[in-house]
Amino acid sequence: MVENTQNTVVTFVLDESASMMPVWDETISGFNEYIETLQADSRPTVIRLLSFNSKRISGLYNFEDIQKVEPMTGQSYTPSGNTPLYDSIAKGILDTDDFLEYSDEEHNVMFTIMTDGMENASRYFNFLDIAKMVEQREKEGWIFTFLGANQDAWKEGSKFGMQRKYASNYQASNPKEAFKVLAESTLRAKGGWSDVRRAAHFFTEDEKERLFRQKAK
């Protein structure tokens, strides 16, 4: 297994369906803060961002050096349409496979999914397909994290093969806090990949509480 001195690939699959419209601004600013937090870490990281809805699956960052990426804007992230969650996860996995195959270096892989809704628009993949893909990559040392709002994230994550400790609900009205938690947990994993994978819990108790925190008024 690749140890914590090696490069990290972050593949982020982010819901861009119409239900995200009420938190459009907070999602953009929260994601940009997430990027800034990862940029403050000197250990090498490349990022692939896929934002998805039933109109498009858009790749804003294509395995780019985290230090060189431009901020997300209201032009690059525009919520609309439905939620092809399974197709988007599959694309993220297959894109990451391709990157690893042609890379000259070894990488740890952090695969993160964030959605405020349930699957309702995939055309090519189902949950069984995703479960098989996730199971195989977890054996290869990948970490899959899943944050879901307006659903039972533990049930949904386990349905497509993710370990319960890596899944959590989050407060739909407060995505900025969810992004902060994801950034912190990603940095912690980078600091001790094997230890994090062996641990009973991925999110700390404080992080779990913050994921449910209402947006400050």
CSV table of C-alpha atoms in Angstrom, one decimal:
chain,number,residue,atom,x,y,z
A,1,MET,CA,0.0,0.0,0.0
A,2,VAL,CA,1.1,3.5,-0.7
A,3,GLU,CA,2.2,5.3,2.4
A,4,ASN,CA,1.6,8.9,3.6
A,5,THR,CA,4.7,10.4,2.0
A,6,GLN,CA,3.3,9.7,-1.5
A,7,ASN,CA,1.1,11.8,-3.7
A,8,THR,CA,-2.7,11.9,-3.2
A,9,VAL,CA,-5.4,11.9,-5.8
A,10,VAL,CA,-8.6,13.5,-4.7
A,11,THR,CA,-11.6,12.7,-6.9
A,12,PHE,CA,-14.6,14.7,-5.9
A,13,VAL,CA,-18.1,13.9,-7.2
A,14,LEU,CA,-20.3,16.9,-6.4
A,15,ASP,CA,-24.1,17.2,-6.9
A,16,GLU,CA,-25.1,20.0,-9.3
A,17,SER,CA,-28.8,19.1,-9.5
A,18,ALA,CA,-31.6,21.7,-9.1
A,19,SER,CA,-32.0,20.9,-5.4
A,20,MET,CA,-28.6,22.5,-4.8
A,21,MET,CA,-29.9,25.9,-6.1
A,22,PRO,CA,-30.9,27.2,-2.6
A,23,VAL,CA,-27.3,26.8,-1.4
A,24,TRP,CA,-25.6,27.7,-4.7
A,25,ASP,CA,-23.5,30.5,-3.2
A,26,GLU,CA,-22.7,28.6,-0.1
A,27,THR,CA,-21.6,25.5,-2.1
A,28,ILE,CA,-19.3,27.6,-4.3
A,29,SER,CA,-17.7,29.4,-1.4
A,30,GLY,CA,-17.5,26.3,0.7
A,31,PHE,CA,-15.8,24.3,-2.1
A,32,ASN,CA,-13.3,27.1,-2.6
A,33,GLU,CA,-12.5,27.1,1.1
A,34,TYR,CA,-12.0,23.3,0.8
A,35,ILE,CA,-9.5,23.8,-2.0
A,36,GLU,CA,-7.7,26.5,0.0
A,37,THR,CA,-7.4,24.2,3.0
A,38,LEU,CA,-5.9,21.5,0.8
A,39,GLN,CA,-3.6,24.0,-0.8
A,40,ALA,CA,-2.2,25.0,2.6
A,41,ASP,CA,-0.8,21.4,2.9
A,42,SER,CA,2.6,21.0,1.3
A,43,ARG,CA,2.2,17.3,0.5
A,44,PRO,CA,1.5,16.7,-3.3
A,45,THR,CA,-2.2,16.5,-4.3
A,46,VAL,CA,-3.9,16.3,-7.6
A,47,ILE,CA,-7.7,16.9,-7.9
A,48,ARG,CA,-10.4,15.7,-10.2
A,49,LEU,CA,-13.8,17.4,-9.7
A,50,LEU,CA,-16.9,16.1,-11.4
A,51,SER,CA,-20.1,18.1,-10.8
A,52,PHE,CA,-23.2,16.3,-12.1
A,53,ASN,CA,-26.8,16.6,-13.1
A,54,SER,CA,-29.0,15.1,-15.7
A,55,LYS,CA,-27.9,17.7,-18.3
A,56,ARG,CA,-24.2,17.2,-17.9
A,57,ILE,CA,-21.3,15.6,-16.0
A,58,SER,CA,-18.7,18.4,-15.9
A,59,GLY,CA,-15.0,18.1,-15.1
A,60,LEU,CA,-13.9,21.4,-13.7
A,61,TYR,CA,-10.5,20.0,-12.6
A,62,ASN,CA,-8.9,17.2,-14.5
A,63,PHE,CA,-6.3,15.7,-12.1
A,64,GLU,CA,-4.6,19.0,-11.7
A,65,ASP,CA,-2.0,20.1,-9.2
A,66,ILE,CA,-4.1,21.4,-6.2
A,67,GLN,CA,-1.7,24.4,-6.0
A,68,LYS,CA,-2.6,25.5,-9.6
A,69,VAL,CA,-6.4,25.2,-9.8
A,70,GLU,CA,-8.6,28.2,-10.2
A,71,PRO,CA,-11.6,28.8,-7.8
A,72,MET,CA,-15.0,27.5,-8.7
A,73,THR,CA,-17.4,30.2,-10.0
A,74,GLY,CA,-21.1,30.7,-10.6
A,75,GLN,CA,-20.4,30.1,-14.3
A,76,SER,CA,-18.6,26.7,-13.7
A,77,TYR,CA,-21.2,25.5,-11.2
A,78,THR,CA,-24.9,26.1,-12.1
A,79,PRO,CA,-27.4,23.7,-10.5
A,80,SER,CA,-30.2,22.3,-12.6
A,81,GLY,CA,-31.8,19.0,-13.6
A,82,ASN,CA,-31.9,15.7,-11.8
A,83,THR,CA,-29.4,13.4,-10.0
A,84,PRO,CA,-27.6,10.7,-12.1
A,85,LEU,CA,-25.6,9.7,-9.0
A,86,TYR,CA,-24.5,6.2,-10.1
A,87,ASP,CA,-23.3,7.3,-13.6
A,88,SER,CA,-21.3,10.1,-12.0
A,89,ILE,CA,-19.6,7.8,-9.4
A,90,ALA,CA,-18.8,5.3,-12.2
A,91,LYS,CA,-17.3,8.0,-14.4
A,92,GLY,CA,-15.2,9.3,-11.4
A,93,ILE,CA,-13.9,5.8,-10.7
A,94,LEU,CA,-13.1,5.0,-14.3
A,95,ASP,CA,-11.4,8.4,-14.9
A,96,THR,CA,-9.3,7.8,-11.8
A,97,ASP,CA,-8.3,4.4,-13.0
A,98,ASP,CA,-7.2,5.9,-16.3
A,99,PHE,CA,-5.1,8.5,-14.5
A,100,LEU,CA,-3.4,6.0,-12.3
A,101,GLU,CA,-2.7,3.7,-15.2
A,102,TYR,CA,-0.7,6.4,-17.1
A,103,SER,CA,0.9,8.1,-14.1
A,104,ASP,CA,4.6,7.5,-13.5
A,105,GLU,CA,4.0,7.8,-9.7
A,106,GLU,CA,2.1,5.9,-7.1
A,107,HIS,CA,-0.8,7.7,-5.4
A,108,ASN,CA,-3.3,7.2,-2.5
A,109,VAL,CA,-6.8,7.8,-3.7
A,110,MET,CA,-9.5,9.8,-1.7
A,111,PHE,CA,-12.8,9.5,-3.5
A,112,THR,CA,-15.4,11.8,-2.1
A,113,ILE,CA,-19.1,12.0,-3.0
A,114,MET,CA,-21.4,14.8,-1.8
A,115,THR,CA,-25.1,15.0,-2.7
A,116,ASP,CA,-28.3,16.4,-1.3
A,117,GLY,CA,-30.6,14.0,-3.1
A,118,MET,CA,-31.1,10.4,-4.1
A,119,GLU,CA,-30.3,8.7,-7.4
A,120,ASN,CA,-33.0,9.3,-10.0
A,121,ALA,CA,-31.5,9.8,-13.4
A,122,SER,CA,-28.6,7.3,-14.2
A,123,ARG,CA,-28.8,5.6,-17.6
A,124,TYR,CA,-25.8,3.3,-17.7
A,125,PHE,CA,-24.9,2.0,-14.2
A,126,ASN,CA,-26.9,0.7,-11.2
A,127,PHE,CA,-26.0,0.3,-7.5
A,128,LEU,CA,-24.8,-3.2,-8.1
A,129,ASP,CA,-22.3,-2.0,-10.7
A,130,ILE,CA,-21.1,0.7,-8.3
A,131,ALA,CA,-20.8,-1.7,-5.4
A,132,LYS,CA,-18.5,-4.0,-7.4
A,133,MET,CA,-16.3,-1.1,-8.5
A,134,VAL,CA,-16.1,0.3,-5.0
A,135,GLU,CA,-15.3,-3.1,-3.4
A,136,GLN,CA,-12.4,-3.7,-5.8
A,137,ARG,CA,-10.9,-0.2,-5.4
A,138,GLU,CA,-11.1,-0.4,-1.6
A,139,LYS,CA,-9.1,-3.6,-1.8
A,140,GLU,CA,-6.5,-1.5,-3.7
A,141,GLY,CA,-6.3,1.0,-0.8
A,142,TRP,CA,-8.7,3.7,-2.0
A,143,ILE,CA,-10.8,5.6,0.6
A,144,PHE,CA,-14.4,6.3,-0.4
A,145,THR,CA,-16.3,9.0,1.6
A,146,PHE,CA,-20.0,9.8,1.2
A,147,LEU,CA,-21.9,12.8,2.5
A,148,GLY,CA,-25.6,12.8,1.9
A,149,ALA,CA,-28.4,15.3,2.8
A,150,ASN,CA,-32.1,14.6,2.9
A,151,GLN,CA,-31.6,10.8,3.0
A,152,ASP,CA,-30.1,8.0,5.1
A,153,ALA,CA,-26.5,8.4,4.0
A,154,TRP,CA,-25.3,5.3,5.9
A,155,LYS,CA,-27.9,3.1,4.1
A,156,GLU,CA,-27.3,4.7,0.7
A,157,GLY,CA,-23.5,4.5,1.0
A,158,SER,CA,-23.6,0.8,2.1
A,159,LYS,CA,-26.0,0.0,-0.8
A,160,PHE,CA,-23.2,0.7,-3.2
A,161,GLY,CA,-20.4,-0.8,-1.2
A,162,MET,CA,-19.0,1.9,1.1
A,163,GLN,CA,-18.1,1.2,4.7
A,164,ARG,CA,-20.4,2.8,7.2
A,165,LYS,CA,-17.6,4.7,8.9
A,166,TYR,CA,-16.9,6.7,5.8
A,167,ALA,CA,-20.6,7.9,5.3
A,168,SER,CA,-22.6,10.6,7.1
A,169,ASN,CA,-25.5,12.8,6.7
A,170,TYR,CA,-25.0,16.5,6.6
A,171,GLN,CA,-27.2,19.5,7.0
A,172,ALA,CA,-28.4,20.4,3.6
A,173,SER,CA,-28.7,24.1,4.4
A,174,ASN,CA,-25.1,24.3,5.6
A,175,PRO,CA,-22.8,22.8,2.9
A,176,LYS,CA,-19.9,25.1,3.9
A,177,GLU,CA,-19.5,23.2,7.2
A,178,ALA,CA,-19.6,19.9,5.4
A,179,PHE,CA,-16.8,21.1,3.1
A,180,LYS,CA,-14.7,22.1,6.1
A,181,VAL,CA,-15.1,18.6,7.6
A,182,LEU,CA,-14.2,17.0,4.4
A,183,ALA,CA,-11.0,19.1,4.1
A,184,GLU,CA,-10.0,18.3,7.6
A,185,SER,CA,-10.6,14.6,7.3
A,186,THR,CA,-8.8,14.4,4.0
A,187,LEU,CA,-5.7,16.1,5.5
A,188,ARG,CA,-5.9,13.7,8.4
A,189,ALA,CA,-5.9,10.7,6.0
A,190,LYS,CA,-3.0,12.1,4.1
A,191,GLY,CA,-1.0,12.2,7.4
A,192,GLY,CA,-1.5,8.5,8.1
A,193,TRP,CA,-3.3,6.6,5.4
A,194,SER,CA,-2.9,3.1,6.8
A,195,ASP,CA,-3.9,4.2,10.3
A,196,VAL,CA,-7.0,6.0,9.0
A,197,ARG,CA,-8.1,2.9,7.1
A,198,ARG,CA,-7.7,0.7,10.1
A,199,ALA,CA,-9.5,3.1,12.5
A,200,ALA,CA,-13.0,2.3,13.7
A,201,HIS,CA,-14.2,5.8,12.8
A,202,PHE,CA,-13.3,8.2,10.0
A,203,PHE,CA,-15.0,11.3,11.2
A,204,THR,CA,-14.2,12.6,14.7
A,205,GLU,CA,-17.0,13.2,17.2
A,206,ASP,CA,-16.6,16.9,16.7
A,207,GLU,CA,-16.8,16.5,12.9
A,208,LYS,CA,-20.0,14.4,13.2
A,209,GLU,CA,-21.6,17.1,15.3
A,210,ARG,CA,-20.6,19.8,12.9
A,211,LEU,CA,-22.0,18.0,9.9
A,212,PHE,CA,-25.5,18.3,11.5
A,213,ARG,CA,-25.0,22.0,12.5
A,214,GLN,CA,-27.6,24.4,11.3
A,215,LYS,CA,-26.4,27.4,9.2
A,216,ALA,CA,-25.6,30.4,11.5
A,217,LYS,CA,-28.1,33.2,11.0
